[in-house]
Short mmCIF file of C-alpha atoms in Angstrom, two decimals:
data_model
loop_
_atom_site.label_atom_id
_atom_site.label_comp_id
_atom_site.label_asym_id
_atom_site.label_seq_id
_atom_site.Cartn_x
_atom_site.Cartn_y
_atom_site.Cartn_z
CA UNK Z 1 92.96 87.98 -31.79
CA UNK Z 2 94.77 87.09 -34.96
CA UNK Z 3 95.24 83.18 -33.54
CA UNK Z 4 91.14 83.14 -33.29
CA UNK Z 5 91.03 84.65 -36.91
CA UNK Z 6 92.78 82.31 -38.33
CA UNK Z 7 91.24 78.77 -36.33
CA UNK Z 8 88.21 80.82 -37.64
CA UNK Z 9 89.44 81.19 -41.49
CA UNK Z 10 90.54 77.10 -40.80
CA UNK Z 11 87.25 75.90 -40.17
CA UNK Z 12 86.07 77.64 -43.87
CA UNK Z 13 87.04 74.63 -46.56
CA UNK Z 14 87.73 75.74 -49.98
CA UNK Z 15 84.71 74.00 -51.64
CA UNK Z 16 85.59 74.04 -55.48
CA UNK Z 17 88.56 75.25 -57.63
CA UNK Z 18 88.73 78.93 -56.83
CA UNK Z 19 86.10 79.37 -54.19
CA UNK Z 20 86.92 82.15 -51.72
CA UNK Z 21 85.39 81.93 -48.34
CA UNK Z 22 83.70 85.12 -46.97
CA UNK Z 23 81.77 85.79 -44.02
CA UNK Z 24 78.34 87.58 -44.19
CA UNK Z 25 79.65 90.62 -43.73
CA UNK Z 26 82.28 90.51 -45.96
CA UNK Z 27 79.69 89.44 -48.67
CA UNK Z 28 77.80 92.41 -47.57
CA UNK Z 29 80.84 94.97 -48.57
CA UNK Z 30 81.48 93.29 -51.49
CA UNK Z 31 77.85 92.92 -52.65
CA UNK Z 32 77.69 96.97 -51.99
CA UNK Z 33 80.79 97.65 -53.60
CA UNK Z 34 79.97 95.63 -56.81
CA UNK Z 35 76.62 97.18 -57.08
CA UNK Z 36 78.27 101.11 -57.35
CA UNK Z 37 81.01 99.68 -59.77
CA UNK Z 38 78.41 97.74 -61.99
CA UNK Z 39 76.05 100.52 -62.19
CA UNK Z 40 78.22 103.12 -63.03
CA UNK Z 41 79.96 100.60 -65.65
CA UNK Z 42 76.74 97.82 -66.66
CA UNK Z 43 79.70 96.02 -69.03
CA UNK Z 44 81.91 95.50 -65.57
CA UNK Z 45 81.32 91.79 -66.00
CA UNK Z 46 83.42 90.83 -63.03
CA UNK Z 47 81.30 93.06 -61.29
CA UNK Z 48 78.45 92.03 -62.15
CA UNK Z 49 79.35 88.30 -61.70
CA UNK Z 50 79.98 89.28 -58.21
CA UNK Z 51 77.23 91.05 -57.13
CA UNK Z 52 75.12 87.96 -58.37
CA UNK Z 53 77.31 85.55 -55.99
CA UNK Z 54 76.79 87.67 -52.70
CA UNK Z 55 73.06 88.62 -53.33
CA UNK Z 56 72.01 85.61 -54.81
CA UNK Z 57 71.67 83.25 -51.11
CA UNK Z 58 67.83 82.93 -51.56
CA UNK Z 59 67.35 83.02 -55.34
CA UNK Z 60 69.72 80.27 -55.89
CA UNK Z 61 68.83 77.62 -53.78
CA UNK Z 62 65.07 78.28 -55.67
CA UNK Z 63 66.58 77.92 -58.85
CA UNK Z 64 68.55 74.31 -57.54
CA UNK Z 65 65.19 72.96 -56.48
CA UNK Z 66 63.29 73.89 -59.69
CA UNK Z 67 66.17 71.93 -61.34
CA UNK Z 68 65.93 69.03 -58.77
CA UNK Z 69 62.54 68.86 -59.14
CA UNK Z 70 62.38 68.66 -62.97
CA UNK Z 71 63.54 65.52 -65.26
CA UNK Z 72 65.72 67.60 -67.16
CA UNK Z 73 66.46 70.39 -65.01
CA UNK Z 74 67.55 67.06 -62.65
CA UNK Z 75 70.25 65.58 -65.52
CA UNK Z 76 71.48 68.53 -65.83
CA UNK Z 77 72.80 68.88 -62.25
CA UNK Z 78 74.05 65.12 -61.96
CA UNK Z 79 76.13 65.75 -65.20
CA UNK Z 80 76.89 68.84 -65.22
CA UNK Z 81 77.39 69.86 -68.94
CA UNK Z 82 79.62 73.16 -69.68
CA UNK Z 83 78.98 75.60 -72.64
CA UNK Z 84 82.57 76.70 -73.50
CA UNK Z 85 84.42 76.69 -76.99
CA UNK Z 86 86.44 73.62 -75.63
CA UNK Z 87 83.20 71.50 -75.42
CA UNK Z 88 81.21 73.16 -78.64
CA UNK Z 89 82.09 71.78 -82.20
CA UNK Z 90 81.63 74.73 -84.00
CA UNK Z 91 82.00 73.59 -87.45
CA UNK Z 92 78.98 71.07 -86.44
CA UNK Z 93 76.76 74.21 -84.95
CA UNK Z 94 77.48 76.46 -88.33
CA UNK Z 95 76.80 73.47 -90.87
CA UNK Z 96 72.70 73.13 -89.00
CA UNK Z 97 70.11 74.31 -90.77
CA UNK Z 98 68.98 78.46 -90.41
CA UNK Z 99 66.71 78.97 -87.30
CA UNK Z 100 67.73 76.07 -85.44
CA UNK Z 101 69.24 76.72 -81.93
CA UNK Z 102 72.86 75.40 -83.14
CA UNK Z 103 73.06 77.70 -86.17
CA UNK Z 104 71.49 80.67 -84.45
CA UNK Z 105 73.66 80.59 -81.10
CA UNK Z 106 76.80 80.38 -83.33
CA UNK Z 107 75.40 83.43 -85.18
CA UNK Z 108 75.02 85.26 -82.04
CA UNK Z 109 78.15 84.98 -81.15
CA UNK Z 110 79.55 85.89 -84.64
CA UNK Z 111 77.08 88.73 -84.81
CA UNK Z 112 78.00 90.59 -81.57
CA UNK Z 113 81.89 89.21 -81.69
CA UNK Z 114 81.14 87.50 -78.04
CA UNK Z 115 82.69 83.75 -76.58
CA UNK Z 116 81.24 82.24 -74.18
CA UNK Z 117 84.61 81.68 -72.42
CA UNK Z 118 84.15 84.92 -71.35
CA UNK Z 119 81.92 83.93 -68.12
CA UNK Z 120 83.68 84.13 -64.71
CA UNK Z 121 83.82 81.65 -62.21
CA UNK Z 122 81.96 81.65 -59.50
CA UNK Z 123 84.26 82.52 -56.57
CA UNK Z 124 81.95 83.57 -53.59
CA UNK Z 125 78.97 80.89 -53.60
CA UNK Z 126 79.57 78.72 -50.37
CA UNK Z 127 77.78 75.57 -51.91
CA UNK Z 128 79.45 73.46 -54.58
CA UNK Z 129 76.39 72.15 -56.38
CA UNK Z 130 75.22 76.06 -55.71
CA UNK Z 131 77.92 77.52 -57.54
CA UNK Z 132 77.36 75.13 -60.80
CA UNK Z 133 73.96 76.96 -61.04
CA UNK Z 134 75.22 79.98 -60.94
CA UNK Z 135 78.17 79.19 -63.56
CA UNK Z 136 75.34 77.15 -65.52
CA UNK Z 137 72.57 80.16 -65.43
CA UNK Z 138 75.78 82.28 -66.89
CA UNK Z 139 76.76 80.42 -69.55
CA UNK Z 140 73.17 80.03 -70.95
CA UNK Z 141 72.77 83.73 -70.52
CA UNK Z 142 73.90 83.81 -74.89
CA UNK Z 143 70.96 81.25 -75.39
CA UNK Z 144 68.26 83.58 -74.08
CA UNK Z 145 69.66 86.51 -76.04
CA UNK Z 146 69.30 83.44 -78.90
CA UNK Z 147 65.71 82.59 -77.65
CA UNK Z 148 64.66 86.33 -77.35
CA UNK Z 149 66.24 87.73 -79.92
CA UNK Z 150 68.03 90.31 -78.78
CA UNK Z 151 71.26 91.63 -79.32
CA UNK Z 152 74.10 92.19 -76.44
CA UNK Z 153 73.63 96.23 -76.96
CA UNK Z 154 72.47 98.48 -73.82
CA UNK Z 155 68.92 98.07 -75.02
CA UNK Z 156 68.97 94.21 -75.37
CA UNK Z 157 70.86 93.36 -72.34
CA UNK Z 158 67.96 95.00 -69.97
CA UNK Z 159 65.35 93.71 -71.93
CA UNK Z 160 67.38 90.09 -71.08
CA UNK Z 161 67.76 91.57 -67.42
CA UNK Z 162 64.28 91.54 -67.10
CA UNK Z 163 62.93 87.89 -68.66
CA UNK Z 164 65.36 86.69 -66.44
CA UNK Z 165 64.67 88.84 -63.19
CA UNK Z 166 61.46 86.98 -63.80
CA UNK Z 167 62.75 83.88 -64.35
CA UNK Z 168 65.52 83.42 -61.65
CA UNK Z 169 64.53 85.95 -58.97
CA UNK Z 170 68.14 86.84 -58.56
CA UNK Z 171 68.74 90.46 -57.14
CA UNK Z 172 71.53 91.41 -59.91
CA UNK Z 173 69.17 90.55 -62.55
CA UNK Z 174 66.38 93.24 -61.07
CA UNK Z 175 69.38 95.57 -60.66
CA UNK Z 176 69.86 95.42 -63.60
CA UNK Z 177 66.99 95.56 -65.41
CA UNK Z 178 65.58 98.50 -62.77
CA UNK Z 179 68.89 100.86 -62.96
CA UNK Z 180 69.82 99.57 -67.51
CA UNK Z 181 67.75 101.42 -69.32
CA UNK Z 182 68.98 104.82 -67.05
CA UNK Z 183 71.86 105.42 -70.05
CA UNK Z 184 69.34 105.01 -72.94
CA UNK Z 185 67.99 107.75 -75.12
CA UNK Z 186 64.74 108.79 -74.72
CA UNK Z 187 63.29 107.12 -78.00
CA UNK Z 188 64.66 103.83 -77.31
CA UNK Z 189 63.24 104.33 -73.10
CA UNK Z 190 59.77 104.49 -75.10
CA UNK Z 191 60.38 101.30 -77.42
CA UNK Z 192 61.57 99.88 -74.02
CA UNK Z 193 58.41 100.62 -71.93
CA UNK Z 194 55.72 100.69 -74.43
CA UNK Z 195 56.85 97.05 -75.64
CA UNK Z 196 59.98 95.03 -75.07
CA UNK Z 197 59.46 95.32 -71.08
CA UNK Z 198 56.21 94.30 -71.06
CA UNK Z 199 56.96 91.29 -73.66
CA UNK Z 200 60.14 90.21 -71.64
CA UNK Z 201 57.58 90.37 -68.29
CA UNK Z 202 55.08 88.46 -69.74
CA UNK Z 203 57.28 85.94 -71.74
CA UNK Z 204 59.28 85.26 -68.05
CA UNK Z 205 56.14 84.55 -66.17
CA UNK Z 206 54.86 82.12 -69.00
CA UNK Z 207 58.07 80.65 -69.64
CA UNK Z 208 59.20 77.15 -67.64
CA UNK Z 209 62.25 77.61 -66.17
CA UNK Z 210 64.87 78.31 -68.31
CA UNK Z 211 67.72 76.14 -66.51
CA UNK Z 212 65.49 73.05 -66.92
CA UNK Z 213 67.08 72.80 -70.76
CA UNK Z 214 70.13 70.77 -71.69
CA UNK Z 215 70.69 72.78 -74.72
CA UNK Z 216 73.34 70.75 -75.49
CA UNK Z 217 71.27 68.47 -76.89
CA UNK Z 218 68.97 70.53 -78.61
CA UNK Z 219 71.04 72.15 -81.05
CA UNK Z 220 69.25 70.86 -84.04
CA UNK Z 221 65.83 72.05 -82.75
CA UNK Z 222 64.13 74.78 -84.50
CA UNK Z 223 64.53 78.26 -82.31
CA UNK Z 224 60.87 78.85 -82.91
CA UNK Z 225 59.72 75.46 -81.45
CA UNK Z 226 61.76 75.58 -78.48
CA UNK Z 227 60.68 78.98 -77.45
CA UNK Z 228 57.15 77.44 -77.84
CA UNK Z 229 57.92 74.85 -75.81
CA UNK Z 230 59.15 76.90 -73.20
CA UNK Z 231 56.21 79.54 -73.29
CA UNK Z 232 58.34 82.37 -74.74
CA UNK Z 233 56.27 84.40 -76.93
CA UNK Z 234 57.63 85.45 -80.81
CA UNK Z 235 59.35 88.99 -80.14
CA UNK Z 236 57.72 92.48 -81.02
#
């Protein structure tokens, strides 16, 4: 039995730096066991990065052709641009003007003492191009607290949860924004119902797809404008 197991492990190719091969099943414990761990603890990141690899078999391959299938969305996969402090010029972003995207991501940042090196790498996605979705939806996961305008508290991350349960479909992302707001007092539950989730549902259903954006290049752009562009309407 253990010769079979491991002709069986052989035929599983590591696909990128760090990519772990697991069979459905094992997918299946770790998906459960990530869920427990990231609901009891929502700022688990590595949890949470996991449970979107092992859940997110349907969503992602959606997300890839929305990106395949748009000009942008389309350059963005061939070159495959990373947001991380060793590709940002900083000093650039903080010298643009006040409300454009350059300026207002480094704010973010400064504001809630975050870095965006602080994304994990996808480990369990058995697709290489698959996996730079997932790493790419991650790393622009600051910009829509940007866009939206909402800080990385309790209350701001599920509102985020849910533009982009909307947006991307993925099953971590409803997770979270169904099981979030279960910590949260009961005034900020009513601010919550009465009119950030219904502004995050209705901005992610008239929003384009937020991956189809090479931010990158948009840093001098106007916040305001770009979340017109998109469809994202101005926050309560």
């Amino acid at each position: 039995r253990g010769e079979e197991e491991e002709e069986e492990m052989e035929g599983w190719q590591q696909l990128y730096p760090g990519h772990i091969p697991t069979s459905p099943l094992q997918k299946a414990l770790l998906a459960a066991g990530s869920a427990v761990m990231a609901l009891y603890d929502p700022y688990r990141h590595d949890m949470v990065a996991v449970l979107g690899e092992t859940t997110g078999c349907l969503a992602l391959p959606n997300l890839r052709d929305k990106m395949k299938n748009h000009p942008e969305g389309y350059r963005i996969l061939q070159e495959r641009p990373r947001i991380r402090l060793s590709t940002l010029d900083m000093a650039r972003l903080q010298g643009l003007p006040e409300g454009s995207l350059g300026r207002e991501y480094v704010r973010f940042l400064e504001d809630n003492k975050v870095s965006p090196d602080t994304r994990m790498p996808p480990k369990f996605v058995d697709d290489e191009e698959l996996a730079y979705v997932i790493q790419r939806y991650r790393e622009v996961h600051d910009l829509m607290h940007t866009l939206l305008g909402m800080p990385t508290n309790m209350l701001g991350e599920v509102v985020v949860k849910w533009f982009e349960a909307i947006q991307t479909g993925l099953p971590m992302c409803v997770l979270g924004a169904a099981f979030g707001p279960v910590r949260l007092s009961t005034r900020k539950l009513q601010v919550l119902a009465t009119e950030l989730v219904p502004w995050a549902i209705r901005s992610g259903l008239n929003a384009s797809c937020v991956l189809n954006v090479y931010y990158e290049q948009r840093w001098e752009q106007p916040v305001e404008s770009l979340r017109e562009e998109l469809g994202i309407f101005p926050p309560p």
